[in-house]
Amino acid sequence: MKRIGEDKVAWLERQDHEPKKYTIEDCKAMIKYYKAKIKELT
């Protein structure tokens, strides 16, 4: 709770939001995208 805050924990525990359903391809694309972003920052 200290890392993300009490309000974020409360939001995660509520059932009024839809969970994300990512495909394997979506996950691979996100990994590729964020690895490129990390390289830009370093």
Coordinates of C-alpha atoms in Angstrom, one line a residue:
M1 CA 0.0 0.0 0.0
K2 CA 2.9 2.3 0.7
R3 CA 4.1 2.0 -2.9
I4 CA 0.9 2.7 -4.9
G5 CA -1.3 4.4 -2.3
E6 CA -4.4 3.6 -0.5
D7 CA -6.8 4.9 -3.2
K8 CA -5.2 2.7 -5.8
V9 CA -5.4 -0.4 -3.6
A10 CA -9.1 0.4 -3.0
W11 CA -9.7 0.7 -6.7
L12 CA -8.0 -2.6 -7.4
E13 CA -10.1 -4.3 -4.7
R14 CA -13.4 -3.0 -6.0
Q15 CA -15.2 -5.1 -8.6
D16 CA -16.6 -2.2 -10.7
H17 CA -13.7 -2.2 -13.2
E18 CA -13.0 -4.6 -16.1
P19 CA -9.8 -6.6 -15.9
K20 CA -7.6 -6.4 -19.0
K21 CA -7.5 -9.4 -21.3
Y22 CA -4.3 -9.2 -23.2
T23 CA -3.2 -11.7 -25.9
I24 CA 0.3 -13.1 -26.0
E25 CA 0.9 -10.9 -29.1
D26 CA -0.3 -7.9 -27.1
C27 CA 2.1 -8.7 -24.3
K28 CA 5.0 -9.2 -26.7
A29 CA 4.3 -5.9 -28.4
M30 CA 4.2 -4.1 -25.0
I31 CA 7.5 -5.6 -23.9
K32 CA 9.1 -4.5 -27.2
Y33 CA 7.7 -1.0 -26.9
Y34 CA 8.8 -0.5 -23.3
K35 CA 12.2 -2.0 -23.9
A36 CA 12.7 0.6 -26.7
K37 CA 11.5 3.4 -24.3
I38 CA 14.0 2.2 -21.7
K39 CA 16.8 2.5 -24.3
E40 CA 15.7 6.0 -25.1
L41 CA 16.0 7.0 -21.5
T42 CA 19.4 5.5 -20.8

